[in-house]
mmCIF file of C-alpha atoms in Angstrom:
data_model
loop_
_atom_site.group_PDB
_atom_site.id
_atom_site.type_symbol
_atom_site.label_atom_id
_atom_site.label_comp_id
_atom_site.label_asym_id
_atom_site.label_seq_id
_atom_site.Cartn_x
_atom_site.Cartn_y
_atom_site.Cartn_z
ATOM 1 C CA MET A 1 134.786 101.142 91.134
ATOM 2 C CA LEU A 2 130.308 100.403 90.623
ATOM 3 C CA LYS A 3 128.846 103.148 88.800
ATOM 4 C CA SER A 4 127.000 105.314 91.659
ATOM 5 C CA VAL A 5 123.289 105.309 89.017
ATOM 6 C CA VAL A 6 122.100 103.225 91.128
ATOM 7 C CA GLY A 7 118.595 102.210 91.212
ATOM 8 C CA CYS A 8 115.991 100.064 93.175
ATOM 9 C CA CYS A 9 112.700 98.214 92.916
ATOM 10 C CA LYS A 10 110.333 96.903 94.732
ATOM 11 C CA VAL A 11 108.293 94.650 94.048
ATOM 12 C CA TYR A 12 104.839 93.110 95.465
ATOM 13 C CA ILE A 13 103.759 89.882 94.473
ATOM 14 C CA SER A 14 100.517 88.358 95.608
ATOM 15 C CA GLU A 15 101.889 85.295 97.286
ATOM 16 C CA SER A 16 104.325 83.415 100.405
ATOM 17 C CA ARG A 17 101.994 80.672 101.734
ATOM 18 C CA ASN A 18 103.641 78.246 98.227
ATOM 19 C CA ARG A 19 107.266 77.903 98.787
ATOM 20 C CA ILE A 20 107.183 76.023 95.489
ATOM 21 C CA ALA A 21 106.042 79.259 93.715
ATOM 22 C CA LEU A 22 108.872 81.782 95.230
ATOM 23 C CA GLU A 23 111.651 79.524 94.606
ATOM 24 C CA SER A 24 110.522 79.705 90.893
ATOM 25 C CA ILE A 25 110.125 83.524 91.078
ATOM 26 C CA GLU A 26 113.156 83.601 92.995
ATOM 27 C CA ARG A 27 114.859 81.136 90.835
ATOM 28 C CA ALA A 28 114.383 83.570 88.139
ATOM 29 C CA SER A 29 115.992 86.666 88.877
ATOM 30 C CA THR A 30 119.411 84.560 89.219
ATOM 31 C CA LEU A 31 119.164 84.766 86.159
ATOM 32 C CA PHE A 32 120.406 88.319 85.920
ATOM 33 C CA PRO A 33 123.546 88.635 88.225
ATOM 34 C CA LEU A 34 123.303 92.341 87.968
ATOM 35 C CA ALA A 35 120.028 92.982 89.424
ATOM 36 C CA PRO A 36 120.590 90.813 92.859
ATOM 37 C CA ILE A 37 117.611 91.262 95.075
ATOM 38 C CA ILE A 38 118.634 92.500 98.100
ATOM 39 C CA ASN A 39 116.265 92.297 100.506
ATOM 40 C CA LYS A 40 112.791 89.690 101.193
ATOM 41 C CA PHE A 41 109.981 90.535 103.574
ATOM 42 C CA GLU A 42 107.696 87.913 103.655
ATOM 43 C CA ASP A 43 103.975 87.876 105.760
ATOM 44 C CA VAL A 44 101.987 84.587 106.406
ATOM 45 C CA ALA A 45 98.940 86.624 107.304
ATOM 46 C CA TYR A 46 99.319 89.038 104.943
ATOM 47 C CA ASN A 47 99.313 86.434 101.713
ATOM 48 C CA ARG A 48 102.938 88.686 100.520
ATOM 49 C CA VAL A 49 105.741 88.904 99.675
ATOM 50 C CA GLY A 50 108.118 92.190 99.122
ATOM 51 C CA TYR A 51 111.823 92.421 97.031
ATOM 52 C CA THR A 52 113.516 94.495 96.462
ATOM 53 C CA LEU A 53 116.170 94.660 93.894
ATOM 54 C CA VAL A 54 119.328 97.087 92.746
ATOM 55 C CA SER A 55 120.766 97.563 89.529
ATOM 56 C CA GLU A 56 122.780 100.227 87.857
ATOM 57 C CA MET A 57 120.175 102.499 86.383
ATOM 58 C CA GLY A 58 120.626 102.922 82.609
ATOM 59 C CA VAL A 59 119.630 105.678 80.578
ATOM 60 C CA SER A 60 117.378 104.719 78.057
ATOM 61 C CA GLY A 61 115.408 100.954 77.241
ATOM 62 C CA PRO A 62 115.812 97.877 78.975
ATOM 63 C CA SER A 63 117.798 97.119 81.788
ATOM 64 C CA HIS A 64 118.835 94.536 84.048
ATOM 65 C CA LEU A 65 116.702 95.726 86.294
ATOM 66 C CA ALA A 66 113.599 95.118 84.758
ATOM 67 C CA ASN A 67 114.659 92.284 83.350
ATOM 68 C CA ALA A 68 114.867 90.508 86.143
ATOM 69 C CA VAL A 69 111.778 92.073 87.453
ATOM 70 C CA LEU A 70 109.819 91.035 84.396
ATOM 71 C CA ALA A 71 111.417 87.743 84.386
ATOM 72 C CA MET A 72 110.715 87.649 87.824
ATOM 73 C CA ALA A 73 106.717 89.222 87.684
ATOM 74 C CA LYS A 74 106.672 86.257 84.318
ATOM 75 C CA ALA A 75 108.273 82.942 86.628
ATOM 76 C CA ALA A 76 104.603 84.568 89.521
ATOM 77 C CA PHE A 77 101.770 84.073 86.678
ATOM 78 C CA ASP A 78 102.751 80.802 85.937
ATOM 79 C CA THR A 79 102.861 79.568 89.682
ATOM 80 C CA ILE A 80 100.657 81.349 91.077
ATOM 81 C CA ASP A 81 96.414 81.419 90.770
ATOM 82 C CA PHE A 82 94.632 84.465 91.374
ATOM 83 C CA ASP A 83 91.596 83.232 92.148
ATOM 84 C CA VAL A 84 92.871 81.454 95.008
ATOM 85 C CA HIS A 85 94.737 83.791 96.426
ATOM 86 C CA SER A 86 93.359 85.054 99.958
ATOM 87 C CA GLY A 87 94.636 87.083 102.639
ATOM 88 C CA THR A 88 94.138 89.682 105.090
ATOM 89 C CA HIS A 89 96.135 92.653 102.537
ATOM 90 C CA PRO A 90 94.364 94.449 99.542
ATOM 91 C CA ARG A 91 95.490 93.561 96.510
ATOM 92 C CA LEU A 92 94.891 93.862 92.712
ATOM 93 C CA GLY A 93 97.094 91.386 90.853
ATOM 94 C CA VAL A 94 99.259 87.871 91.109
ATOM 95 C CA VAL A 95 102.304 90.784 90.265
ATOM 96 C CA ASP A 96 99.844 93.857 92.385
ATOM 97 C CA HIS A 97 102.695 96.740 92.947
ATOM 98 C CA ILE A 98 105.872 97.493 91.292
ATOM 99 C CA CYS A 99 107.945 100.348 92.228
ATOM 100 C CA PHE A 100 111.319 102.189 90.962
ATOM 101 C CA HIS A 101 113.506 104.761 93.235
ATOM 102 C CA PRO A 102 116.587 106.288 91.816
ATOM 103 C CA LEU A 103 119.618 105.948 94.688
ATOM 104 C CA LEU A 104 122.497 108.158 94.230
ATOM 105 C CA ASP A 105 123.258 110.090 91.515
ATOM 106 C CA ALA A 106 120.846 108.832 89.912
ATOM 107 C CA SER A 107 117.381 110.143 88.637
ATOM 108 C CA LEU A 108 113.703 109.430 89.357
ATOM 109 C CA ASP A 109 113.483 110.710 85.261
ATOM 110 C CA GLN A 110 115.665 107.078 84.590
ATOM 111 C CA ALA A 111 113.286 105.730 87.248
ATOM 112 C CA ALA A 112 110.310 106.954 85.144
ATOM 113 C CA THR A 113 112.133 105.169 81.230
ATOM 114 C CA THR A 114 112.454 102.188 83.158
ATOM 115 C CA ALA A 115 109.436 101.679 84.590
ATOM 116 C CA ARG A 116 107.437 102.493 81.125
ATOM 117 C CA CYS A 117 110.137 99.873 79.829
ATOM 118 C CA LEU A 118 108.808 97.336 81.720
ATOM 119 C CA ALA A 119 105.297 98.541 81.694
ATOM 120 C CA THR A 120 105.151 97.742 78.245
ATOM 121 C CA ASP A 121 107.439 94.845 78.479
ATOM 122 C CA MET A 122 104.507 93.371 80.792
ATOM 123 C CA GLY A 123 101.639 94.421 79.209
ATOM 124 C CA SER A 124 102.692 92.445 75.825
ATOM 125 C CA ASN A 125 104.827 89.870 76.144
ATOM 126 C CA LEU A 126 102.945 88.881 79.994
ATOM 127 C CA GLN A 127 99.310 90.000 78.561
ATOM 128 C CA VAL A 128 98.369 91.395 81.411
ATOM 129 C CA PRO A 129 96.131 95.218 81.832
ATOM 130 C CA THR A 130 98.955 97.763 83.615
ATOM 131 C CA TYR A 131 98.670 101.081 85.277
ATOM 132 C CA LEU A 132 101.285 104.036 86.018
ATOM 133 C CA TYR A 133 101.969 106.261 88.402
ATOM 134 C CA GLY A 134 104.151 108.593 89.878
ATOM 135 C CA ALA A 135 107.029 110.315 87.800
ATOM 136 C CA ALA A 136 106.395 107.243 85.408
ATOM 137 C CA HIS A 137 102.902 108.723 84.348
ATOM 138 C CA GLU A 138 102.583 111.506 81.866
ATOM 139 C CA GLU A 139 100.246 113.520 84.918
ATOM 140 C CA GLY A 140 101.812 111.662 87.570
ATOM 141 C CA ARG A 141 99.082 110.134 88.908
ATOM 142 C CA THR A 142 99.019 108.785 92.364
ATOM 143 C CA LEU A 143 98.859 105.082 93.127
ATOM 144 C CA ASP A 144 96.643 105.741 95.865
ATOM 145 C CA SER A 145 94.365 107.101 92.881
ATOM 146 C CA ILE A 146 94.802 103.692 91.192
ATOM 147 C CA ARG A 147 93.427 101.813 93.513
ATOM 148 C CA ARG A 148 90.728 103.786 94.644
ATOM 149 C CA VAL A 149 88.672 103.124 91.768
ATOM 150 C CA PHE A 150 89.283 99.907 92.326
ATOM 151 C CA GLY A 151 87.561 99.960 95.655
ATOM 152 C CA TYR A 152 91.300 97.984 96.948
ATOM 153 C CA PHE A 153 90.375 99.186 100.314
ATOM 154 C CA LYS A 154 87.783 97.111 101.119
ATOM 155 C CA PRO A 155 88.021 93.853 101.954
ATOM 156 C CA ASN A 156 85.751 91.667 99.313
ATOM 157 C CA SER A 157 84.831 88.779 101.631
ATOM 158 C CA SER A 158 84.551 89.809 104.856
ATOM 159 C CA GLU A 159 85.508 92.875 107.236
ATOM 160 C CA ASN A 160 89.009 91.556 107.525
ATOM 161 C CA GLN A 161 89.317 89.824 104.239
ATOM 162 C CA TRP A 162 90.127 89.679 100.686
ATOM 163 C CA ILE A 163 89.559 85.921 98.554
ATOM 164 C CA GLY A 164 89.998 85.510 94.663
ATOM 165 C CA GLY A 165 90.204 87.701 91.364
ATOM 166 C CA LEU A 166 89.135 90.645 89.450
ATOM 167 C CA LYS A 167 85.042 89.529 90.051
ATOM 168 C CA SER A 168 84.877 91.455 86.231
ATOM 169 C CA ASP A 169 86.940 90.592 83.318
ATOM 170 C CA SER A 170 86.196 94.204 82.185
ATOM 171 C CA LEU A 171 88.583 97.205 83.933
ATOM 172 C CA PRO A 172 87.433 100.831 85.273
ATOM 173 C CA LEU A 173 89.794 102.430 83.980
ATOM 174 C CA LYS A 174 91.500 102.120 80.770
ATOM 175 C CA PRO A 175 95.131 100.522 80.885
ATOM 176 C CA ASP A 176 98.080 102.768 80.326
ATOM 177 C CA ARG A 177 99.870 99.266 78.675
ATOM 178 C CA GLY A 178 97.948 95.967 77.469
ATOM 179 C CA PRO A 179 94.839 94.340 76.926
ATOM 180 C CA SER A 180 92.334 96.265 78.216
ATOM 181 C CA GLN A 181 90.490 92.879 79.528
ATOM 182 C CA VAL A 182 91.657 91.028 82.881
ATOM 183 C CA THR A 183 91.631 87.451 83.658
ATOM 184 C CA SER A 184 90.304 86.306 86.521
ATOM 185 C CA ALA A 185 93.802 84.205 87.461
ATOM 186 C CA LYS A 186 96.125 87.279 87.240
ATOM 187 C CA GLY A 187 94.488 90.403 87.872
ATOM 188 C CA VAL A 188 96.035 94.172 87.005
ATOM 189 C CA ALA A 189 100.077 95.429 87.574
ATOM 190 C CA VAL A 190 100.392 98.791 88.880
ATOM 191 C CA ILE A 191 103.748 100.081 88.099
ATOM 192 C CA GLY A 192 105.423 103.370 89.092
ATOM 193 C CA ALA A 193 108.335 105.402 89.695
ATOM 194 C CA THR A 194 108.554 107.115 93.290
ATOM 195 C CA ASN A 195 111.221 109.282 95.121
ATOM 196 C CA TRP A 196 112.139 106.974 98.016
ATOM 197 C CA VAL A 197 108.933 105.556 100.088
ATOM 198 C CA ASP A 198 108.686 103.627 103.558
ATOM 199 C CA ASN A 199 106.557 101.151 104.848
ATOM 200 C CA TYR A 200 106.360 100.595 108.512
ATOM 201 C CA ASN A 201 103.963 98.856 110.066
ATOM 202 C CA ILE A 202 102.400 99.163 113.982
ATOM 203 C CA PRO A 203 100.722 95.941 115.805
ATOM 204 C CA LEU A 204 98.066 96.915 118.186
ATOM 205 C CA LEU A 205 96.614 94.649 120.568
ATOM 206 C CA SER A 206 92.795 94.752 119.396
ATOM 207 C CA SER A 207 90.461 92.381 117.448
ATOM 208 C CA ASP A 208 88.270 96.169 117.472
ATOM 209 C CA ILE A 209 88.609 96.465 113.745
ATOM 210 C CA ASN A 210 86.962 99.591 113.263
ATOM 211 C CA ALA A 211 88.376 101.007 115.925
ATOM 212 C CA VAL A 212 91.266 100.923 114.175
ATOM 213 C CA ARG A 213 90.020 102.148 110.918
ATOM 214 C CA ARG A 214 89.521 105.183 112.850
ATOM 215 C CA ILE A 215 93.053 105.498 114.605
ATOM 216 C CA ALA A 216 94.472 104.809 110.890
ATOM 217 C CA LYS A 217 92.745 107.752 110.185
ATOM 218 C CA ARG A 218 93.569 110.128 112.133
ATOM 219 C CA VAL A 219 96.821 109.303 111.418
ATOM 220 C CA SER A 220 96.880 109.857 107.427
ATOM 221 C CA GLY A 221 97.239 112.418 105.686
ATOM 222 C CA ARG A 222 93.625 112.071 103.568
ATOM 223 C CA GLY A 223 92.535 112.075 106.973
ATOM 224 C CA GLY A 224 93.662 115.062 108.550
ATOM 225 C CA GLY A 225 96.812 113.828 110.311
ATOM 226 C CA LEU A 226 99.806 113.567 109.597
ATOM 227 C CA PRO A 227 101.319 115.260 106.052
ATOM 228 C CA SER A 228 103.080 112.341 103.586
ATOM 229 C CA VAL A 229 101.611 109.841 105.606
ATOM 230 C CA GLN A 230 98.520 106.872 104.635
ATOM 231 C CA ALA A 231 96.956 104.325 106.824
ATOM 232 C CA MET A 232 95.349 101.652 107.025
ATOM 233 C CA ALA A 233 94.268 98.846 109.309
ATOM 234 C CA LEU A 234 94.840 95.102 108.616
ATOM 235 C CA ALA A 235 94.012 92.261 110.418
ATOM 236 C CA HIS A 236 96.910 90.409 111.217
ATOM 237 C CA ALA A 237 97.246 88.112 114.088
ATOM 238 C CA GLU A 238 94.967 85.927 116.414
ATOM 239 C CA GLY A 239 93.506 89.721 118.406
ATOM 240 C CA VAL A 240 96.563 91.689 116.419
ATOM 241 C CA ILE A 241 95.442 94.614 114.086
ATOM 242 C CA GLU A 242 97.539 96.449 112.282
ATOM 243 C CA VAL A 243 97.876 100.381 111.385
ATOM 244 C CA ALA A 244 100.128 100.173 108.061
ATOM 245 C CA CYS A 245 102.042 103.241 106.546
ATOM 246 C CA ASN A 246 103.350 104.360 103.608
ATOM 247 C CA LEU A 247 105.871 107.325 104.282
ATOM 248 C CA LEU A 248 105.809 108.973 101.536
ATOM 249 C CA ASP A 249 108.852 111.321 102.625
ATOM 250 C CA PRO A 250 110.523 109.608 105.087
ATOM 251 C CA ASN A 251 112.729 112.802 105.950
ATOM 252 C CA LYS A 252 109.901 115.079 107.215
ATOM 253 C CA VAL A 253 107.858 111.926 109.167
ATOM 254 C CA GLY A 254 109.765 109.350 109.981
ATOM 255 C CA GLY A 255 108.273 105.656 111.645
ATOM 256 C CA GLU A 256 109.365 107.714 115.029
ATOM 257 C CA ARG A 257 106.633 110.514 114.168
ATOM 258 C CA VAL A 258 103.859 108.086 113.407
ATOM 259 C CA GLN A 259 104.557 105.705 115.916
ATOM 260 C CA GLU A 260 104.004 108.833 118.494
ATOM 261 C CA GLU A 261 100.708 109.472 116.610
ATOM 262 C CA VAL A 262 99.506 105.964 116.654
ATOM 263 C CA GLU A 263 100.526 105.148 121.161
ATOM 264 C CA SER A 264 98.665 108.616 121.316
ATOM 265 C CA ILE A 265 95.604 107.987 119.630
ATOM 266 C CA ALA A 266 94.766 104.338 120.539
ATOM 267 C CA ARG A 267 95.202 105.514 124.277
ATOM 268 C CA GLU A 268 92.036 107.545 123.360
ATOM 269 C CA GLU A 269 90.422 104.486 122.298
ATOM 270 C CA GLY A 270 91.796 102.481 125.564
ATOM 271 C CA ILE A 271 93.750 100.159 123.182
ATOM 272 C CA SER A 272 97.678 98.958 123.505
ATOM 273 C CA VAL A 273 100.271 99.397 121.053
ATOM 274 C CA GLU A 274 103.603 97.179 119.730
ATOM 275 C CA ARG A 275 106.908 98.560 118.771
ATOM 276 C CA GLY A 276 106.450 98.679 114.756
ATOM 277 C CA TYR A 277 108.737 97.963 112.352
ATOM 278 C CA TYR A 278 109.719 99.044 108.571
ATOM 279 C CA THR A 279 109.687 96.064 105.876
ATOM 280 C CA ASP A 280 112.886 96.490 103.946
ATOM 281 C CA PHE A 281 116.001 98.291 105.410
ATOM 282 C CA SER A 282 117.009 101.848 104.772
ATOM 283 C CA GLN A 283 118.361 103.966 101.515
ATOM 284 C CA ASP A 284 121.615 103.172 103.351
ATOM 285 C CA GLN A 285 121.455 100.144 104.338
ATOM 286 C CA ILE A 286 120.524 98.653 100.955
ATOM 287 C CA ILE A 287 123.300 100.291 98.792
ATOM 288 C CA SER A 288 125.856 99.467 101.916
ATOM 289 C CA SER A 289 124.648 95.276 100.811
ATOM 290 C CA TYR A 290 124.158 96.595 97.020
ATOM 291 C CA PHE A 291 128.271 97.054 96.744
ATOM 292 C CA LYS A 292 129.522 94.387 99.356
ATOM 293 C CA LEU A 293 128.372 91.876 97.567
ATOM 294 C CA PHE A 294 129.714 93.076 94.048
ATOM 295 C CA GLN A 295 133.128 94.480 95.916
ATOM 296 C CA ASN A 296 134.885 91.378 95.928
ATOM 297 C CA LYS A 297 134.156 91.084 91.871
ATOM 298 C CA ILE A 298 135.315 94.557 91.147
#
């Protein structure tokens, strides 16, 4: 049987419109068949793609999972120029965010070790300033604290758009791995290890970004709303703005609860709300898909 010490890695790359780049990234992952891509989520408006990979989680040192993600990151840097990127989702780099999650009998410490190994390789081999968060960071720094230092949540072009790379080659925060200077063509990478996080997006039928930002703020734990929920308003299509949510403890506050809260607050603003959606499979679906992929090989 396959071992039950299994880890999951979610990789978010700032591209969804360049098919050649995406094909190159996915081709790189196939060099590591023991760490397959289980899910892919693309969003053209955000110009962002998310990949979910799963593999056996090692106790120490490099793993199939880390090696696969490193190969994908190299392919991304080789084919994507951050200077010409644009989209309605914030980002800090070509390979914007990577997070490891333990599944089944794997531990958070194992996920953190894998994250740190990858960060070292990203920093030294790919020469990308790399920041650690969650269990991978010695003080448990949070993802949003890093992003706030960089002004991640403030559009750099208009009310709704992020265009081009970072505007300075100096960094406001010392990297945990890699060079202390950043190139605008690559940006920086943020790598972490946490327990499971769900991403749940809710479309609102409105063009009033300020009204939807008020709703997002009231929903988020930071704004006094639902605990363990992070939310931001992002333009998504003509006449549609999404409340994009990170559910940091989905067993306590899940998508249904967030949907109810957004609908309730949106009624006060006179805004219609559509049904939200998850951007990835559930933990159980991911585990099932992974084992099903290998069931004929064992």
